[in-house]
mmCIF file of C-alpha atoms in Angstrom:
data_model
loop_
_atom_site.group_PDB
_atom_site.id
_atom_site.type_symbol
_atom_site.label_atom_id
_atom_site.label_comp_id
_atom_site.label_asym_id
_atom_site.label_seq_id
_atom_site.Cartn_x
_atom_site.Cartn_y
_atom_site.Cartn_z
ATOM 1 C CA MET A 949 6.589 -29.718 -24.118
ATOM 2 C CA LYS A 950 4.643 -26.938 -22.369
ATOM 3 C CA PRO A 951 4.681 -23.396 -23.818
ATOM 4 C CA PRO A 952 6.928 -20.928 -21.936
ATOM 5 C CA LEU A 953 3.961 -19.142 -20.336
ATOM 6 C CA ASP A 954 2.586 -22.412 -18.966
ATOM 7 C CA GLN A 955 5.991 -23.123 -17.432
ATOM 8 C CA LEU A 956 6.057 -19.654 -15.838
ATOM 9 C CA ARG A 957 2.616 -20.257 -14.347
ATOM 10 C CA ASN A 958 4.022 -23.256 -12.489
ATOM 11 C CA PHE A 959 6.954 -21.354 -10.989
ATOM 12 C CA PRO A 960 6.818 -20.679 -7.208
ATOM 13 C CA ALA A 961 5.210 -17.346 -6.310
ATOM 14 C CA PRO A 962 8.516 -15.584 -5.408
ATOM 15 C CA LEU A 963 9.977 -16.456 -8.821
ATOM 16 C CA ARG A 964 6.826 -15.316 -10.605
ATOM 17 C CA ILE A 965 6.992 -11.989 -8.757
ATOM 18 C CA VAL A 966 10.675 -11.528 -9.601
ATOM 19 C CA ALA A 967 10.047 -12.435 -13.246
ATOM 20 C CA PHE A 968 7.260 -9.864 -13.477
ATOM 21 C CA LEU A 969 9.406 -7.141 -11.884
ATOM 22 C CA LEU A 970 12.303 -7.889 -14.229
ATOM 23 C CA LEU A 971 9.991 -7.666 -17.226
ATOM 24 C CA LEU A 972 8.525 -4.421 -15.907
ATOM 25 C CA GLY A 973 12.012 -2.980 -15.416
ATOM 26 C CA ILE A 974 13.087 -3.927 -18.928
ATOM 27 C CA ILE A 975 10.052 -2.158 -20.374
ATOM 28 C CA TRP A 976 10.428 0.879 -18.089
ATOM 29 C CA LEU A 977 14.134 1.690 -18.563
ATOM 30 C CA PRO A 978 13.869 2.910 -22.198
ATOM 31 C CA PHE A 979 11.412 5.538 -20.939
ATOM 32 C CA ALA A 980 13.030 6.301 -17.567
ATOM 33 C CA ILE A 981 16.500 7.041 -18.974
ATOM 34 C CA PRO A 982 15.351 9.788 -21.399
ATOM 35 C CA ILE A 983 13.204 11.321 -18.659
ATOM 36 C CA ALA A 984 16.228 11.478 -16.341
ATOM 37 C CA LEU A 985 18.372 13.033 -19.074
ATOM 38 C CA TRP A 986 15.711 15.528 -20.153
ATOM 39 C CA SER A 987 14.560 16.805 -16.765
ATOM 40 C CA ARG A 988 16.667 19.111 -14.609
ATOM 41 C CA ASP A 989 14.307 19.034 -11.620
ATOM 42 C CA PRO A 990 14.761 15.904 -9.447
ATOM 43 C CA ASN A 991 11.184 16.080 -8.148
ATOM 44 C CA GLN A 992 9.797 16.399 -11.651
ATOM 45 C CA THR A 993 11.982 13.515 -12.812
ATOM 46 C CA THR A 994 10.642 11.292 -10.032
ATOM 47 C CA ILE A 995 7.016 12.226 -10.713
ATOM 48 C CA TRP A 996 7.212 11.531 -14.449
ATOM 49 C CA ALA A 997 9.256 8.345 -14.046
ATOM 50 C CA MET A 998 6.843 6.946 -11.441
ATOM 51 C CA LEU A 999 3.825 7.917 -13.535
ATOM 52 C CA VAL A 1000 5.223 6.071 -16.553
ATOM 53 C CA LEU A 1001 6.106 3.099 -14.343
ATOM 54 C CA PHE A 1002 2.579 2.864 -12.939
ATOM 55 C CA VAL A 1003 0.929 3.114 -16.363
ATOM 56 C CA GLU A 1004 3.211 0.351 -17.632
ATOM 57 C CA PHE A 1005 2.383 -1.705 -14.530
ATOM 58 C CA LEU A 1006 -1.345 -1.402 -15.264
ATOM 59 C CA LEU A 1007 -0.868 -2.575 -18.839
ATOM 60 C CA LEU A 1008 1.559 -5.361 -17.968
ATOM 61 C CA VAL A 1009 -0.387 -6.718 -15.010
ATOM 62 C CA ARG A 1010 -3.523 -6.937 -17.169
ATOM 63 C CA TRP A 1011 -1.590 -8.960 -19.758
ATOM 64 C CA TRP A 1012 0.002 -11.029 -16.969
ATOM 65 C CA GLY A 1013 -3.296 -11.978 -15.385
ATOM 66 C CA ARG A 1014 -4.811 -13.026 -18.693
ATOM 67 C CA GLN A 1015 -1.815 -14.877 -20.127
ATOM 68 C CA ILE A 1016 -0.310 -16.440 -16.996
ATOM 69 C CA HIS A 1017 -3.364 -17.145 -14.846
ATOM 70 C CA HIS A 1018 -6.106 -17.070 -17.511
ATOM 71 C CA GLU A 1019 -8.082 -14.444 -15.571
ATOM 72 C CA ARG A 1020 -10.506 -12.479 -17.724
ATOM 73 C CA GLN A 1021 -11.364 -9.833 -15.116
ATOM 74 C CA VAL A 1022 -7.856 -9.185 -13.805
ATOM 75 C CA PHE A 1023 -8.448 -6.066 -11.724
ATOM 76 C CA GLN A 1024 -11.657 -7.482 -10.255
ATOM 77 C CA THR A 1025 -9.644 -10.545 -9.229
ATOM 78 C CA TYR A 1026 -7.280 -8.243 -7.355
ATOM 79 C CA GLY A 1027 -10.234 -6.532 -5.645
ATOM 80 C CA LEU A 1028 -10.326 -3.299 -7.663
ATOM 81 C CA THR A 1029 -13.933 -2.627 -8.596
ATOM 82 C CA LEU A 1030 -15.691 0.580 -9.645
ATOM 83 C CA ASN A 1031 -19.078 0.446 -7.963
ATOM 84 C CA ARG A 1032 -21.024 2.055 -5.156
ATOM 85 C CA ILE A 1033 -19.894 -0.296 -2.385
ATOM 86 C CA SER A 1034 -16.214 0.198 -3.250
ATOM 87 C CA LEU A 1035 -16.712 3.990 -3.234
ATOM 88 C CA VAL A 1036 -18.407 3.845 0.163
ATOM 89 C CA GLU A 1037 -15.668 1.603 1.552
ATOM 90 C CA GLY A 1038 -13.034 3.931 0.099
ATOM 91 C CA LEU A 1039 -14.581 6.920 1.874
ATOM 92 C CA GLN A 1040 -14.844 4.908 5.093
ATOM 93 C CA GLY A 1041 -11.177 3.973 4.808
ATOM 94 C CA LEU A 1042 -10.223 7.593 4.135
ATOM 95 C CA GLY A 1043 -12.046 8.607 7.303
ATOM 96 C CA TRP A 1044 -10.441 5.797 9.290
ATOM 97 C CA GLY A 1045 -6.930 6.688 8.136
ATOM 98 C CA THR A 1046 -7.194 10.449 8.615
ATOM 99 C CA ALA A 1047 -8.972 10.231 11.966
ATOM 100 C CA SER A 1048 -6.568 7.583 13.274
ATOM 101 C CA LEU A 1049 -3.494 9.684 12.501
ATOM 102 C CA LEU A 1050 -5.055 12.823 13.974
ATOM 103 C CA LEU A 1051 -5.950 10.840 17.099
ATOM 104 C CA LEU A 1052 -2.345 9.639 17.373
ATOM 105 C CA PHE A 1053 -1.063 13.220 17.274
ATOM 106 C CA LEU A 1054 -3.769 14.328 19.708
ATOM 107 C CA VAL A 1055 -2.612 11.729 22.242
ATOM 108 C CA GLN A 1056 0.969 12.934 21.867
ATOM 109 C CA SER A 1057 -0.245 16.513 22.227
ATOM 110 C CA LEU A 1058 -1.982 15.702 25.517
ATOM 111 C CA ALA A 1059 1.283 14.150 26.706
ATOM 112 C CA GLY A 1060 3.087 17.398 25.881
ATOM 113 C CA TRP A 1061 5.216 15.866 23.115
ATOM 114 C CA VAL A 1062 3.643 17.824 20.250
ATOM 115 C CA SER A 1063 2.785 21.499 19.905
ATOM 116 C CA TRP A 1064 0.199 22.875 17.488
ATOM 117 C CA ARG A 1065 0.495 25.947 15.271
ATOM 118 C CA PRO A 1066 -2.054 27.918 13.195
ATOM 119 C CA PRO A 1067 -2.454 26.730 9.580
ATOM 120 C CA GLN A 1068 -0.667 28.514 6.788
ATOM 121 C CA VAL A 1069 -2.451 31.006 4.516
ATOM 122 C CA SER A 1070 -2.395 28.537 1.603
ATOM 123 C CA PHE A 1071 -3.823 25.692 3.674
ATOM 124 C CA GLY A 1072 -6.754 25.188 1.267
ATOM 125 C CA GLN A 1073 -4.297 24.455 -1.527
ATOM 126 C CA ILE A 1074 -2.397 22.083 0.749
ATOM 127 C CA ILE A 1075 -5.643 20.216 1.514
ATOM 128 C CA LEU A 1076 -6.355 19.662 -2.187
ATOM 129 C CA GLU A 1077 -2.754 18.814 -3.106
ATOM 130 C CA GLY A 1078 -2.469 16.433 -0.185
ATOM 131 C CA LEU A 1079 -5.689 14.650 -1.111
ATOM 132 C CA LEU A 1080 -4.593 14.143 -4.726
ATOM 133 C CA VAL A 1081 -1.157 12.860 -3.651
ATOM 134 C CA ALA A 1082 -2.710 10.587 -1.024
ATOM 135 C CA LEU A 1083 -5.241 9.054 -3.414
ATOM 136 C CA GLY A 1084 -2.509 8.425 -5.987
ATOM 137 C CA VAL A 1085 -0.225 6.762 -3.441
ATOM 138 C CA GLY A 1086 -3.065 4.753 -1.916
ATOM 139 C CA LEU A 1087 -4.326 3.461 -5.270
ATOM 140 C CA ALA A 1088 -0.872 2.619 -6.652
ATOM 141 C CA GLU A 1089 0.548 0.887 -3.580
ATOM 142 C CA GLU A 1090 -2.600 -1.054 -2.732
ATOM 143 C CA LEU A 1091 -3.066 -2.302 -6.284
ATOM 144 C CA VAL A 1092 0.560 -3.471 -6.302
ATOM 145 C CA PHE A 1093 0.826 -4.947 -2.799
ATOM 146 C CA ARG A 1094 -2.681 -5.936 -1.674
ATOM 147 C CA GLY A 1095 -3.729 -6.587 -5.274
ATOM 148 C CA TRP A 1096 -1.154 -8.223 -7.532
ATOM 149 C CA ILE A 1097 1.512 -9.427 -5.035
ATOM 150 C CA LEU A 1098 -1.040 -10.721 -2.512
ATOM 151 C CA ASP A 1099 -2.853 -12.575 -5.292
ATOM 152 C CA GLU A 1100 0.366 -14.250 -6.420
ATOM 153 C CA LEU A 1101 1.205 -15.307 -2.858
ATOM 154 C CA GLN A 1102 -2.288 -16.604 -2.106
ATOM 155 C CA ARG A 1103 -2.120 -18.901 -5.125
ATOM 156 C CA ASP A 1104 0.743 -20.850 -3.520
ATOM 157 C CA TYR A 1105 0.521 -20.339 0.251
ATOM 158 C CA SER A 1106 -1.939 -20.409 3.129
ATOM 159 C CA PRO A 1107 -3.731 -17.153 4.042
ATOM 160 C CA GLY A 1108 -1.482 -16.600 7.076
ATOM 161 C CA VAL A 1109 1.771 -17.157 5.201
ATOM 162 C CA ALA A 1110 0.575 -14.983 2.314
ATOM 163 C CA LEU A 1111 -0.372 -12.171 4.719
ATOM 164 C CA TRP A 1112 2.967 -11.997 6.529
ATOM 165 C CA ALA A 1113 4.990 -12.523 3.346
ATOM 166 C CA ASN A 1114 3.056 -9.688 1.726
ATOM 167 C CA SER A 1115 3.632 -7.446 4.746
ATOM 168 C CA GLY A 1116 7.346 -8.266 4.763
ATOM 169 C CA VAL A 1117 7.717 -7.464 1.066
ATOM 170 C CA PHE A 1118 5.768 -4.225 1.586
ATOM 171 C CA ALA A 1119 8.146 -3.151 4.365
ATOM 172 C CA ALA A 1120 11.317 -4.323 2.607
ATOM 173 C CA LEU A 1121 10.566 -2.455 -0.629
ATOM 174 C CA HIS A 1122 10.214 0.757 1.395
ATOM 175 C CA PHE A 1123 13.770 0.188 2.646
ATOM 176 C CA ILE A 1124 15.617 0.399 -0.670
ATOM 177 C CA LYS A 1125 18.170 2.923 0.544
ATOM 178 C CA PRO A 1126 21.879 3.062 1.553
ATOM 179 C CA LEU A 1127 22.901 0.732 4.390
ATOM 180 C CA PRO A 1128 23.609 3.538 6.913
ATOM 181 C CA GLU A 1129 20.093 4.891 6.322
ATOM 182 C CA ILE A 1130 18.602 1.403 6.704
ATOM 183 C CA ILE A 1131 20.301 1.039 10.086
ATOM 184 C CA ARG A 1132 19.356 4.538 11.248
ATOM 185 C CA THR A 1133 15.709 4.279 10.257
ATOM 186 C CA PHE A 1134 15.213 0.581 11.062
ATOM 187 C CA PRO A 1135 12.569 1.350 13.763
ATOM 188 C CA GLN A 1136 10.282 2.141 10.808
ATOM 189 C CA PHE A 1137 10.438 -1.473 9.617
ATOM 190 C CA PRO A 1138 8.203 -3.120 12.282
ATOM 191 C CA GLY A 1139 5.651 -0.372 11.800
ATOM 192 C CA LEU A 1140 5.551 -0.960 8.050
ATOM 193 C CA VAL A 1141 5.117 -4.710 8.588
ATOM 194 C CA LEU A 1142 2.193 -4.078 10.954
ATOM 195 C CA LEU A 1143 0.675 -1.556 8.553
ATOM 196 C CA GLY A 1144 0.928 -4.081 5.714
ATOM 197 C CA ALA A 1145 -0.862 -6.699 7.830
ATOM 198 C CA ILE A 1146 -3.617 -4.230 8.764
ATOM 199 C CA LEU A 1147 -4.224 -3.425 5.106
ATOM 200 C CA VAL A 1148 -4.514 -7.141 4.228
ATOM 201 C CA TRP A 1149 -6.994 -7.683 7.092
ATOM 202 C CA MET A 1150 -8.970 -4.668 5.895
ATOM 203 C CA LYS A 1151 -9.248 -6.166 2.432
ATOM 204 C CA ARG A 1152 -10.204 -9.565 3.826
ATOM 205 C CA SER A 1153 -12.871 -7.982 6.032
ATOM 206 C CA THR A 1154 -14.850 -7.380 2.819
ATOM 207 C CA ARG A 1155 -14.483 -10.915 1.411
ATOM 208 C CA SER A 1156 -17.433 -13.199 0.756
ATOM 209 C CA GLN A 1157 -18.500 -16.474 -0.808
ATOM 210 C CA GLN A 1158 -21.131 -17.005 -3.490
ATOM 211 C CA ARG A 1159 -22.479 -20.399 -4.487
ATOM 212 C CA THR A 1160 -23.413 -20.773 -8.135
ATOM 213 C CA ALA A 1161 -24.942 -23.690 -9.983
ATOM 214 C CA VAL A 1162 -21.446 -24.853 -10.912
ATOM 215 C CA LYS A 1163 -19.176 -24.125 -7.939
ATOM 216 C CA LEU A 1164 -18.509 -22.066 -4.831
ATOM 217 C CA ILE A 1165 -16.790 -18.799 -5.814
ATOM 218 C CA THR A 1166 -14.604 -17.139 -3.196
ATOM 219 C CA HIS A 1167 -14.126 -13.367 -3.338
ATOM 220 C CA ASN A 1168 -10.968 -12.422 -1.448
ATOM 221 C CA GLY A 1169 -12.111 -8.900 -0.698
ATOM 222 C CA ARG A 1170 -12.169 -5.447 -2.239
ATOM 223 C CA LEU A 1171 -9.408 -2.840 -2.293
ATOM 224 C CA GLY A 1172 -11.615 0.176 -1.595
ATOM 225 C CA LEU A 1173 -11.161 0.066 2.178
ATOM 226 C CA PRO A 1174 -7.347 -0.365 2.223
ATOM 227 C CA ILE A 1175 -6.924 2.223 -0.558
ATOM 228 C CA GLY A 1176 -8.945 4.714 1.473
ATOM 229 C CA PHE A 1177 -7.143 3.934 4.737
ATOM 230 C CA HIS A 1178 -3.701 4.176 3.129
ATOM 231 C CA ALA A 1179 -4.696 7.456 1.471
ATOM 232 C CA GLY A 1180 -6.077 8.744 4.762
ATOM 233 C CA LEU A 1181 -2.773 8.160 6.547
ATOM 234 C CA VAL A 1182 -0.839 9.898 3.775
ATOM 235 C CA TRP A 1183 -3.327 12.785 3.622
ATOM 236 C CA GLY A 1184 -3.342 13.298 7.374
ATOM 237 C CA TYR A 1185 0.448 13.321 7.530
ATOM 238 C CA TYR A 1186 0.617 15.706 4.556
ATOM 239 C CA LEU A 1187 -1.786 18.142 6.218
ATOM 240 C CA LEU A 1188 0.023 18.071 9.555
ATOM 241 C CA LYS A 1189 3.618 18.259 8.320
ATOM 242 C CA VAL A 1190 3.476 20.105 4.993
ATOM 243 C CA GLY A 1191 0.752 22.341 6.392
ATOM 244 C CA GLY A 1192 3.013 23.057 9.364
ATOM 245 C CA LEU A 1193 0.313 22.321 11.948
ATOM 246 C CA VAL A 1194 2.477 20.375 14.395
ATOM 247 C CA THR A 1195 6.020 20.252 15.661
ATOM 248 C CA LEU A 1196 7.685 17.904 18.142
ATOM 249 C CA THR A 1197 8.754 19.364 21.488
ATOM 250 C CA ASN A 1198 11.775 17.019 21.908
ATOM 251 C CA ARG A 1199 10.733 16.250 25.490
ATOM 252 C CA VAL A 1200 11.189 12.522 24.813
ATOM 253 C CA PRO A 1201 13.646 10.571 22.601
ATOM 254 C CA ALA A 1202 12.890 10.207 18.891
ATOM 255 C CA TRP A 1203 12.350 6.447 19.290
ATOM 256 C CA VAL A 1204 9.242 7.281 21.359
ATOM 257 C CA THR A 1205 7.554 9.731 18.975
ATOM 258 C CA GLY A 1206 9.124 8.508 15.719
ATOM 259 C CA ILE A 1207 12.414 8.593 13.819
ATOM 260 C CA ASP A 1208 12.559 11.607 11.454
ATOM 261 C CA GLU A 1209 9.205 12.706 12.919
ATOM 262 C CA ASN A 1210 7.506 9.720 11.285
ATOM 263 C CA PRO A 1211 4.714 8.867 13.751
ATOM 264 C CA LEU A 1212 4.680 5.203 12.700
ATOM 265 C CA ALA A 1213 8.420 4.811 13.401
ATOM 266 C CA GLY A 1214 8.261 5.173 17.177
ATOM 267 C CA LEU A 1215 6.960 3.366 20.243
ATOM 268 C CA VAL A 1216 3.698 5.319 20.344
ATOM 269 C CA GLY A 1217 3.071 4.617 16.679
ATOM 270 C CA LEU A 1218 3.752 0.900 17.117
ATOM 271 C CA LEU A 1219 1.264 0.700 19.995
ATOM 272 C CA PHE A 1220 -1.248 2.566 17.854
ATOM 273 C CA LEU A 1221 -0.716 0.153 14.936
ATOM 274 C CA ALA A 1222 -0.896 -2.862 17.243
ATOM 275 C CA SER A 1223 -4.328 -1.768 18.492
ATOM 276 C CA LEU A 1224 -5.543 -1.302 14.912
ATOM 277 C CA ALA A 1225 -4.096 -4.704 13.963
ATOM 278 C CA ILE A 1226 -6.021 -6.443 16.757
ATOM 279 C CA TYR A 1227 -9.251 -4.752 15.718
ATOM 280 C CA TRP A 1228 -8.986 -5.442 11.984
ATOM 281 C CA ARG A 1229 -7.789 -9.003 12.495
ATOM 282 C CA ARG A 1230 -10.978 -9.651 14.447
ATOM 283 C CA ARG A 1231 -13.098 -7.906 11.812
ATOM 284 C CA SER A 1232 -11.464 -10.038 9.132
ATOM 285 C CA ALA A 1233 -12.113 -13.240 11.079
ATOM 286 C CA LYS A 1234 -15.766 -12.319 11.648
ATOM 287 C CA SER A 1235 -16.327 -11.683 7.959
ATOM 288 C CA TRP A 1236 -15.320 -15.298 7.246
ATOM 289 C CA ALA A 1237 -17.206 -16.866 10.129
#
């Protein structure tokens, strides 16, 4: 009879993902409950609870990779490497993300749908805060979605199925909210699916193959570029909205410019994401040619 871990390794990818999340939740709750009881500030509660959750994820996913899949270099398998090329790709992604979002708002400004205002006095602080928040969000979400979850899916499914399944999970997990809110903000869902696909193509655009004396090793790409791009989008949005640089003019319906002023939840944002998707899909294909 096979040991329990060997049996878990042979489970389908969706069941392995659910099993991991259940285990993570069981470990997290004994810490999350005291934090919720101790803190009186909802924002502080969320920050501490998410920080503990991410630290536990890092520890658990390292154990998971070694025990379930017998991977010695778990984070390298997911594409997280600390070297010069990853740093350069991260900076490139940060530039891509920030510039792309600013370009989107510039187009809307030329159409008369957005008005610009002078920056606040504390804008320097907002720049630094926004960058730290963006890098944290980019690192955490990309390691989870384009790292661990994508790796689990690619072990069982073709690259295309893994990509769209990963993008669907990415969008769905951003929609854990009451049903009325899901219905009201549903235009955000297609944009999140497209964004998830773009981030997978970005990672795959850095993939390569290396032939050794024993076998052909396939590297599925690095996370530096998608981490940077994701952080760039978050940073750009933080600067524009928290910094109070832009406001919508309400000359067109919200479904054009974005539900709740989310630029990726409107028609213009979807067209913008579609153009990026076409470009990065081609870049990904060329890297494998």
